[in-house]
C-alpha positions as semicolon CSV with decimal commas, in nm:
position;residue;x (nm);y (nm);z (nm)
1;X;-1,241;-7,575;-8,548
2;X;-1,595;-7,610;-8,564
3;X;-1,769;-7,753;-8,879
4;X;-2,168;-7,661;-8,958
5;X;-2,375;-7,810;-9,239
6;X;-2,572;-7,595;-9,478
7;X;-2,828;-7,622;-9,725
8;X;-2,717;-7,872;-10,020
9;X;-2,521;-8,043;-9,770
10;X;-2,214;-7,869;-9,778
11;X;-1,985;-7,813;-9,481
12;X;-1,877;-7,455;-9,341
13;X;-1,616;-7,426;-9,075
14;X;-1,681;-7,183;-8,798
15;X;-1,400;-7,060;-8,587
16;X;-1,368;-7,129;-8,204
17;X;-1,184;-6,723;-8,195
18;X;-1,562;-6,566;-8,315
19;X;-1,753;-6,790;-8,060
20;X;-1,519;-6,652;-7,786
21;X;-1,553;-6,252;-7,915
22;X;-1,924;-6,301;-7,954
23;X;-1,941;-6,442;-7,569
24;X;-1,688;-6,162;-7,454
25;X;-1,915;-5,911;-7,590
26;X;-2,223;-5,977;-7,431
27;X;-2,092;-5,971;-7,095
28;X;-1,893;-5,672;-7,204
29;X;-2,290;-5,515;-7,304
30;X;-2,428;-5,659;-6,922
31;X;-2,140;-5,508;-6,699
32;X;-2,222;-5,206;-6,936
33;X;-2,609;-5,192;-6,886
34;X;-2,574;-5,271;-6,492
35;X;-2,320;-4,948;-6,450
36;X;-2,497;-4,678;-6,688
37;X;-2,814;-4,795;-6,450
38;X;-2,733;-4,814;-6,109
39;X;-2,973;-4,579;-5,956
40;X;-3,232;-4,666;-6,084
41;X;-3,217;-5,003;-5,976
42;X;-3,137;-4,898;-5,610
43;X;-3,478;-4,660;-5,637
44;X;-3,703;-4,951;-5,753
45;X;-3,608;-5,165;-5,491
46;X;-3,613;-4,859;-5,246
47;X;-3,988;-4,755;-5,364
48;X;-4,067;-5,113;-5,319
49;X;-3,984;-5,126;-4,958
50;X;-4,127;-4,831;-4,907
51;X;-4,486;-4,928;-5,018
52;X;-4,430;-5,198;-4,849
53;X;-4,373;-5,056;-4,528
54;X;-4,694;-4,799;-4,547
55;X;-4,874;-5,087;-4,644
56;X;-4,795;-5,222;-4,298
57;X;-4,837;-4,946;-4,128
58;X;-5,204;-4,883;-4,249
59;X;-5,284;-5,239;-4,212
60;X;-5,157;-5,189;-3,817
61;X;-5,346;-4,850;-3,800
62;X;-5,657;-4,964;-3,904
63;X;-5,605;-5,283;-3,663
64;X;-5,543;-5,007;-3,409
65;X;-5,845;-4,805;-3,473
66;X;-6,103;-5,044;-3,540
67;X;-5,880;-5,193;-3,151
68;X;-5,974;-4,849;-2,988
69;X;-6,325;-4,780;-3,113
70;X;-6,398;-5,127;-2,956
71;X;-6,255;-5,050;-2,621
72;X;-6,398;-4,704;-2,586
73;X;-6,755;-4,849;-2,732
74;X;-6,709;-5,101;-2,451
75;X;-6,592;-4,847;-2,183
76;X;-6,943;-4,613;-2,278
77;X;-7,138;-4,908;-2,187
78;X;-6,979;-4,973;-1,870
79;X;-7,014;-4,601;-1,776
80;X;-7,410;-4,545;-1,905
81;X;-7,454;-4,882;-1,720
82;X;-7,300;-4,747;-1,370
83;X;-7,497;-4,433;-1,444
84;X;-7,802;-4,578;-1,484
85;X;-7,746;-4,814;-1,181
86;X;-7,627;-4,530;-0,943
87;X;-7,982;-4,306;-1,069
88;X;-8,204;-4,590;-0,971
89;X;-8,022;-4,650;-0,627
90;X;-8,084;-4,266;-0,597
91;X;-8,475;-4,315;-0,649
92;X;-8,432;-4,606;-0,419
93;X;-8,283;-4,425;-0,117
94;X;-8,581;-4,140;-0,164
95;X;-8,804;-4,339;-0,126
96;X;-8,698;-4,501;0,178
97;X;-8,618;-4,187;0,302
98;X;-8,992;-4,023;0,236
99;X;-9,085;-4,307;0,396
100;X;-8,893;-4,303;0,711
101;X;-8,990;-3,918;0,750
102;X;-9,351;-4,013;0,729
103;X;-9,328;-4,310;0,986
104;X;-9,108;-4,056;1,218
105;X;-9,391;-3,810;1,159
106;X;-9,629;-4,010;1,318
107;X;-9,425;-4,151;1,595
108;X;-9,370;-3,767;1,690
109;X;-9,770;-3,724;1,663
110;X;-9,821;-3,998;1,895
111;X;-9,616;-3,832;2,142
112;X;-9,784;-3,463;2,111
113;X;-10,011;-3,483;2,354
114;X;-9,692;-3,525;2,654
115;X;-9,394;-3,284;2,735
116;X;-9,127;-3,392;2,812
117;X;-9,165;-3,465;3,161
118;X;-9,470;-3,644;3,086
119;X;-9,716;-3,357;3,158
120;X;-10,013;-3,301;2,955
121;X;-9,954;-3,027;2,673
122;X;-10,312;-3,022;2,459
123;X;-10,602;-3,260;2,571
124;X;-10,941;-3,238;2,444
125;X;-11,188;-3,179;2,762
126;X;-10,929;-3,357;2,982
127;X;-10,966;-3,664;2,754
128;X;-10,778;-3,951;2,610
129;X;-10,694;-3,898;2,229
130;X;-10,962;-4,073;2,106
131;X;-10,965;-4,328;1,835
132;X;-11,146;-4,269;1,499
133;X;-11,250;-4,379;1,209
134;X;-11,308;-4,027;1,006
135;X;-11,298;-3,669;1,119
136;X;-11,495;-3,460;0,938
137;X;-11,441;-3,086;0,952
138;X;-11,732;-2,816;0,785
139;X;-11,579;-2,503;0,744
140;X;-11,761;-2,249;0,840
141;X;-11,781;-1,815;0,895
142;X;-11,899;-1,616;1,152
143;X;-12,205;-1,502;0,915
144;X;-12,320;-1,879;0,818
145;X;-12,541;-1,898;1,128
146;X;-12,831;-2,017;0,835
147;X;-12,599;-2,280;0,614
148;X;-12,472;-2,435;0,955
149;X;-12,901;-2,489;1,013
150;X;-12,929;-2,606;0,724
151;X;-12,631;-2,858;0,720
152;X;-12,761;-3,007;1,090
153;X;-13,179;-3,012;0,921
154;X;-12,998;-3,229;0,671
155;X;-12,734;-3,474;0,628
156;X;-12,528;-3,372;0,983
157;X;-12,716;-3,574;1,255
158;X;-12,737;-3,340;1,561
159;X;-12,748;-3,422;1,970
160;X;-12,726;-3,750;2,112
161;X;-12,703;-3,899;1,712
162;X;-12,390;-3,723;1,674
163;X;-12,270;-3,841;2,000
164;X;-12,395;-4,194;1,909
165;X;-12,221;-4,182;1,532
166;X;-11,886;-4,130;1,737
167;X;-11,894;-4,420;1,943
168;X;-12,060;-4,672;1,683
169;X;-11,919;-4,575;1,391
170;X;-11,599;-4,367;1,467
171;X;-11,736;-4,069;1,231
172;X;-11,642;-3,763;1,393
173;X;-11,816;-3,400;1,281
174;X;-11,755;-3,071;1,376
175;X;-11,776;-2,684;1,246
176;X;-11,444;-2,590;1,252
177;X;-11,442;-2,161;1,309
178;X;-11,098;-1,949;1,452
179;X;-11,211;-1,586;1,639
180;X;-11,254;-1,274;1,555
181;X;-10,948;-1,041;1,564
182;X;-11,112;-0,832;1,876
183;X;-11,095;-1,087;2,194
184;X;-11,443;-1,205;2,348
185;X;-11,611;-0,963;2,063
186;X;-12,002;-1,022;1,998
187;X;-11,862;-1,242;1,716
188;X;-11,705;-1,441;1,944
189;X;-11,958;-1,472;2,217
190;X;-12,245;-1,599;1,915
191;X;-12,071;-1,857;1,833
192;X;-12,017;-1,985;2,191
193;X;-12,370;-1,927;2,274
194;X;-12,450;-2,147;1,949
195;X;-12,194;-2,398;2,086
196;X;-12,365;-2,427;2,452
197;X;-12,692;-2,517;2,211
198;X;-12,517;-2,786;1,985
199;X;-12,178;-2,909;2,123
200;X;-12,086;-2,918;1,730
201;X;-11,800;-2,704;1,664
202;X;-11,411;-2,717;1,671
203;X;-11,264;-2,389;1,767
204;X;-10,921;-2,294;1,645
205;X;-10,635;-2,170;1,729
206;X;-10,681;-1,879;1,385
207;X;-10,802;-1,520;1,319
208;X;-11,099;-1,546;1,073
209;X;-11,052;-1,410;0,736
210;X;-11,168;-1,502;0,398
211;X;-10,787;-1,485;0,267
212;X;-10,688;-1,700;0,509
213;X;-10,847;-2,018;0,417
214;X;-10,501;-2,167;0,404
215;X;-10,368;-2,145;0,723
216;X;-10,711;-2,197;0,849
217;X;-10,665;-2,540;0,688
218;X;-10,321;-2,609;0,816
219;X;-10,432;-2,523;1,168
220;X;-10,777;-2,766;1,155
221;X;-10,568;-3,076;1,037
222;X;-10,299;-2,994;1,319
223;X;-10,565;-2,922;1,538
224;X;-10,776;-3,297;1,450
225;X;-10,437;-3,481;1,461
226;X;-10,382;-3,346;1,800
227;X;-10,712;-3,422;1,931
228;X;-10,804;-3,752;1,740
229;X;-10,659;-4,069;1,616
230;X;-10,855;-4,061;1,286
231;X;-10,747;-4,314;1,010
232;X;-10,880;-4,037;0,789
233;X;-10,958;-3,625;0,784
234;X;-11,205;-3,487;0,601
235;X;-11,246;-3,121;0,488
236;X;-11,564;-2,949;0,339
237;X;-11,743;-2,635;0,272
238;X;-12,097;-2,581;0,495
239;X;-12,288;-2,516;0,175
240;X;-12,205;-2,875;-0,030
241;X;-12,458;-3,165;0,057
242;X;-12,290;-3,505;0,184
243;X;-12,369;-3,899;0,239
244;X;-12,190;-3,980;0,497
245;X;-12,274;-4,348;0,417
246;X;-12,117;-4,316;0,051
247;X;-11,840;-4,160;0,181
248;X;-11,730;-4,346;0,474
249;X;-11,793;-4,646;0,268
250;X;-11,531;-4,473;0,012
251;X;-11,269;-4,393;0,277
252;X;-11,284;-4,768;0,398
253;X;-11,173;-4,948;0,038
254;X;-10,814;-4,709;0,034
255;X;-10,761;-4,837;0,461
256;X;-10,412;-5,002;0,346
257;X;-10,251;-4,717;0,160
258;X;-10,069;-4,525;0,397
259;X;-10,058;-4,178;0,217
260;X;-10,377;-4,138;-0,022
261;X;-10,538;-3,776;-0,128
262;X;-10,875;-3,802;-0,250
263;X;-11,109;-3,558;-0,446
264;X;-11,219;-3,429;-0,761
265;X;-10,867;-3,385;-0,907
266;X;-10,841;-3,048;-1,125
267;X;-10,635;-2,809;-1,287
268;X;-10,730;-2,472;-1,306
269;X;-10,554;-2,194;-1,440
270;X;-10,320;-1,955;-1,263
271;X;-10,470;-1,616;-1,292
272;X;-10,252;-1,307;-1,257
273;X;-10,519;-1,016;-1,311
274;X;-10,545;-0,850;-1,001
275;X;-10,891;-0,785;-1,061
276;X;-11,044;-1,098;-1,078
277;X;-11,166;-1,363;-0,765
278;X;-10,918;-1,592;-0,735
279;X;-10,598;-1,407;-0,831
280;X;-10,273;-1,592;-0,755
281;X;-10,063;-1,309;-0,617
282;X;-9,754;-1,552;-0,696
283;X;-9,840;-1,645;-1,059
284;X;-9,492;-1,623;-1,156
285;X;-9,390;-1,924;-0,952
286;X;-9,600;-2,135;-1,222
287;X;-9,397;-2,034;-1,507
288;X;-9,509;-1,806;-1,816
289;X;-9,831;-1,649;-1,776
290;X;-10,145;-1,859;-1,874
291;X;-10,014;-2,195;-1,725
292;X;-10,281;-2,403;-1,495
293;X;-10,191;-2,514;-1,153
294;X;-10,101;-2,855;-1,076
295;X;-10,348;-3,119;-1,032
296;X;-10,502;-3,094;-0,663
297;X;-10,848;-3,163;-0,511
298;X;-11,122;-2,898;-0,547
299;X;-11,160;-2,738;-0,222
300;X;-11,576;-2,790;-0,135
301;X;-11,495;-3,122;-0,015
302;X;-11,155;-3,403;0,012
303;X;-11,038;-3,624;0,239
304;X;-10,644;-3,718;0,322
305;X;-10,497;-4,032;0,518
306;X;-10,369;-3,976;0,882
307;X;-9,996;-3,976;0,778
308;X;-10,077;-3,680;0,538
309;X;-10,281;-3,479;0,843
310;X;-9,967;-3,549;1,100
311;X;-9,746;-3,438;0,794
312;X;-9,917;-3,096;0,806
313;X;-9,917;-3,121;1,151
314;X;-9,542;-3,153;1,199
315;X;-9,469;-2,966;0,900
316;X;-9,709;-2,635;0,960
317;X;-9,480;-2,372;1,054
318;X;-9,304;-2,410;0,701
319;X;-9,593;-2,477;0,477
320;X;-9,602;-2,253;0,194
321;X;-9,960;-2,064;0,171
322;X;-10,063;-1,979;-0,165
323;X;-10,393;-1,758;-0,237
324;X;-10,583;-2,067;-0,233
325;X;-10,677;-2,325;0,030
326;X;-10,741;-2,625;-0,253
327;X;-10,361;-2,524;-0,439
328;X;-10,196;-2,491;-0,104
329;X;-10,258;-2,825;0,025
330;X;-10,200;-2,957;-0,353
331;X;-9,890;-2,831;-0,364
332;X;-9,775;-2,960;0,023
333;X;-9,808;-3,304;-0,142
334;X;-9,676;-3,244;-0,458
335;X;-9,313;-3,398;-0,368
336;X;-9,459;-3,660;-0,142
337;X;-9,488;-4,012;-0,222
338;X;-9,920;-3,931;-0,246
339;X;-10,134;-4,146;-0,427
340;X;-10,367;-3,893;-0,569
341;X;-10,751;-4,033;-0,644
342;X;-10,940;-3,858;-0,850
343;X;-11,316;-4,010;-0,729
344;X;-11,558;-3,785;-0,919
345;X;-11,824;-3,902;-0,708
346;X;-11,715;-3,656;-0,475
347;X;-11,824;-3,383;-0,674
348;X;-12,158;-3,432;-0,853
349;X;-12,377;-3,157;-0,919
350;X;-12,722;-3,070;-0,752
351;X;-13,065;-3,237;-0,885
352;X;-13,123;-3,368;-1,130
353;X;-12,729;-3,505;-1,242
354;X;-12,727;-3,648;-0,843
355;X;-13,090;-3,779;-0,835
356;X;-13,058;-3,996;-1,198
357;X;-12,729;-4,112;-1,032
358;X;-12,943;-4,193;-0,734
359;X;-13,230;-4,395;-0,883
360;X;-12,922;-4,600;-1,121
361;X;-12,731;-4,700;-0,778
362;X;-12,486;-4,528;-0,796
363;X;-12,525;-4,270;-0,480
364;X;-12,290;-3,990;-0,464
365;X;-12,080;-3,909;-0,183
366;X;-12,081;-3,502;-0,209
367;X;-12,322;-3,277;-0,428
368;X;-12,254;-2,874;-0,539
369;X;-12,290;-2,632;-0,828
370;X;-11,937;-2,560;-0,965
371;X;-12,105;-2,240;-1,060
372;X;-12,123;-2,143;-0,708
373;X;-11,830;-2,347;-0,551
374;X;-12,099;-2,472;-0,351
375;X;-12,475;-2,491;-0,354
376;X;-12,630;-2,232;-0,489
377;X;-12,842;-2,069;-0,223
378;X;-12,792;-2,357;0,009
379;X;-13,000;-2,258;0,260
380;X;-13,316;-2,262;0,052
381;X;-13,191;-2,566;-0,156
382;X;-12,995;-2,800;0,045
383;X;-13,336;-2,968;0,196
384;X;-13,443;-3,051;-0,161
385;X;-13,117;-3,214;-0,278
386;X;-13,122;-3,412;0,029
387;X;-13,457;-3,513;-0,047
388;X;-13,406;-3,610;-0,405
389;X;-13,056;-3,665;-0,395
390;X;-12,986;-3,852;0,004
391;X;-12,897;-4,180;0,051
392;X;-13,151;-4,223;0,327
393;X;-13,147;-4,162;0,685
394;X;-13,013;-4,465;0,821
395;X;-12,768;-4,539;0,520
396;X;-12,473;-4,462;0,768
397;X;-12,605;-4,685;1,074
398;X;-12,629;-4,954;0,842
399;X;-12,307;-4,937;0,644
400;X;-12,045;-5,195;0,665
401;X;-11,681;-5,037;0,669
């Protein structure tokens, strides 16, 4: 037995039995509480591996994702990289490739004037292509008997000057005129009479017409590549006033570029009444109505580099001709690698905007009335712009270029 003290110091005797009951009893209670319970335990420590393993899972997921968006972020670089690399070698290869057409363009022209076997297929008075600095064409009618006076009284030098301006300074200028639809008509026969008295013109191989300006123009640059060397080919109207000084003096600072356009650049719009002037029969090639053309040289007067002239010349038979001349040769270019200059001396108006651009220096290479596409009454006017507006007789002789 067992004793215990209490309070006052007395002794009480507890028995070894009720200490072995007591302990009997509790784990009688546990072996109790552990079977009425068994389920519940087993689904606590099944929830808890259960949260466990989604936690894992998401945690790997969102490893995975973030894994994936990486990769695919990298693989949409690579690709807009190799995209952009492949469309640069694209613009790469055409423009070797406009390049190596032009070059073979003029290695064909060099060959035009021999066949095959070597024969002789177009000469020029049983000449030598000769070698030229600029080639200046003045287009010109059967009725313009007057304006083509008026052009030779002024800035054209006539007779043994022209013939002398040739050899000196390599500036070629001719009338360029086709024939009349009737052979040997009285049309015809004028104009060779006129040529007998001059020796000025350039006749070609093209039915006169005024809707016809475009093939008219195809055929004189075919026709001047054929016929001369010319680092340069110059087209203008027989009613616009020129210094030839001021423009071969232009011409000479763009000698390097091998494909250069130049003119007073503009962009006019594409007119689809039938009614008016210049209607543009195709309008709807230029998208909705009330568009503008493209940007191309006005037609009274531009000049193009010899690789653009043997271009047309090779090219002609599939040259699209639109209603007119200026947009047709605008748009033969358009896809070309063409520097396009806009030099606006090339297009200053008659007295007085040419003369006060006269007395400050600054001389202008062509002179016109937009209003007229050309001067207005040339023949009675043309004298007095070259008087107030010229660059001076011997400007040309003594020009360095």
């Amino acid at each position: 037995m067992m004793k215990t003290r209490v309070n006052g110091g007395g002794e009480r005797r507890v028995s070894t039995r009720w200490i072995i009951l007591l302990c009997l009893a509790s784990f009688g209670l546990g072996m109790l509480f552990t079977d009425r319970f068994p389920d519940l335990n087993r689904r606590a420590d099944s929830n808890w591996q259960m949260i466990s393993q989604q936690r894992k899972e998401q945690e790997l997921h969102v490893v995975s994702e973030d894994c994936t968006t990486k990769k695919k972020l990298g693989q949409d670089k690579d690709v807009m990289g190799e995209v952009t690399r492949t469309h640069e070698a694209l613009q790469s290869l055409d423009k070797t490739i406009s390049t190596l057409q032009m070059e073979l363009a003029v290695s064909r022209s060099s060959r035009e004037l021999t066949g095959s076997n070597g024969s002789p297929v177009i000469t020029a008075s049983s000449e030598q292509k000769k070698k030229a600095f600029i080639v200046i064409g003045i287009n010109t009618a059967f009725s313009s008997r007057k304006r083509r006076d008026s052009v030779r009284d002024t800035w054209m030098p006539q007779g043994e000057k022209l013939k002398e301006l040739e050899r000196e300074k390599g500036i070629v200028i001719r009338f360029m005129i086709g024939h009349s639809a009737t052979a040997s008509s009285i049309l015809d026969r004028a104009i060779d009479s006129e040529e007998e008295q001059h020796n000025d013109f350039l006749r070609l191989d093209h039915v006169e017409g005024y809707h016809e300006l475009s093939a008219k123009t195809k055929i004189f640059f075919s026709t001047a590549v054929t016929l001369w060397d010319a680092e340069f080919y110059v087209k203008v109207d027989d009613d616009v006033h020129v210094n030839l000084g001021m423009l071969a003096a232009t011409l000479s600072r763009h000698r390097s570029k091998p494909r250069v356009y130049i003119g007073c650049m503009k962009s006019g719009p594409v007119l689809s009444n039938k009614n008016v002037k210049y209607h543009e029969p195709e309008y709807w090639k230029f998208g909705e109505e009330g568009n503008k053309y493209f940007r191309h040289a006005t037609g009274q007067i531009y000049a193009i580099s010899k690789d653009l002239a043997t271009f047309i010349s090779i090219n002609q038979p599939i040259l699209h001709k639109y209603a007119n001349e200026d947009v047709s040769l605008g748009a033969w270019f358009i896809g070309l690698e063409v520097e396009h200059i806009d030099d606006r001396n090339m297009c200053c108006g008659t007295p007085p905007d040419c003369e006060w651009k006269a007395q400050a220096g600054n001389v202008c290479v062509a002179s016109f009335d937009w209003s007229c596409s050309g001067i207005c009454k040339s023949v009675e006017r043309i004298k007095d712009v070259h008087a107030r507006c010229g660059e001076g007789d011997g400007a040309v002789w003594g020009a360095l270029f």
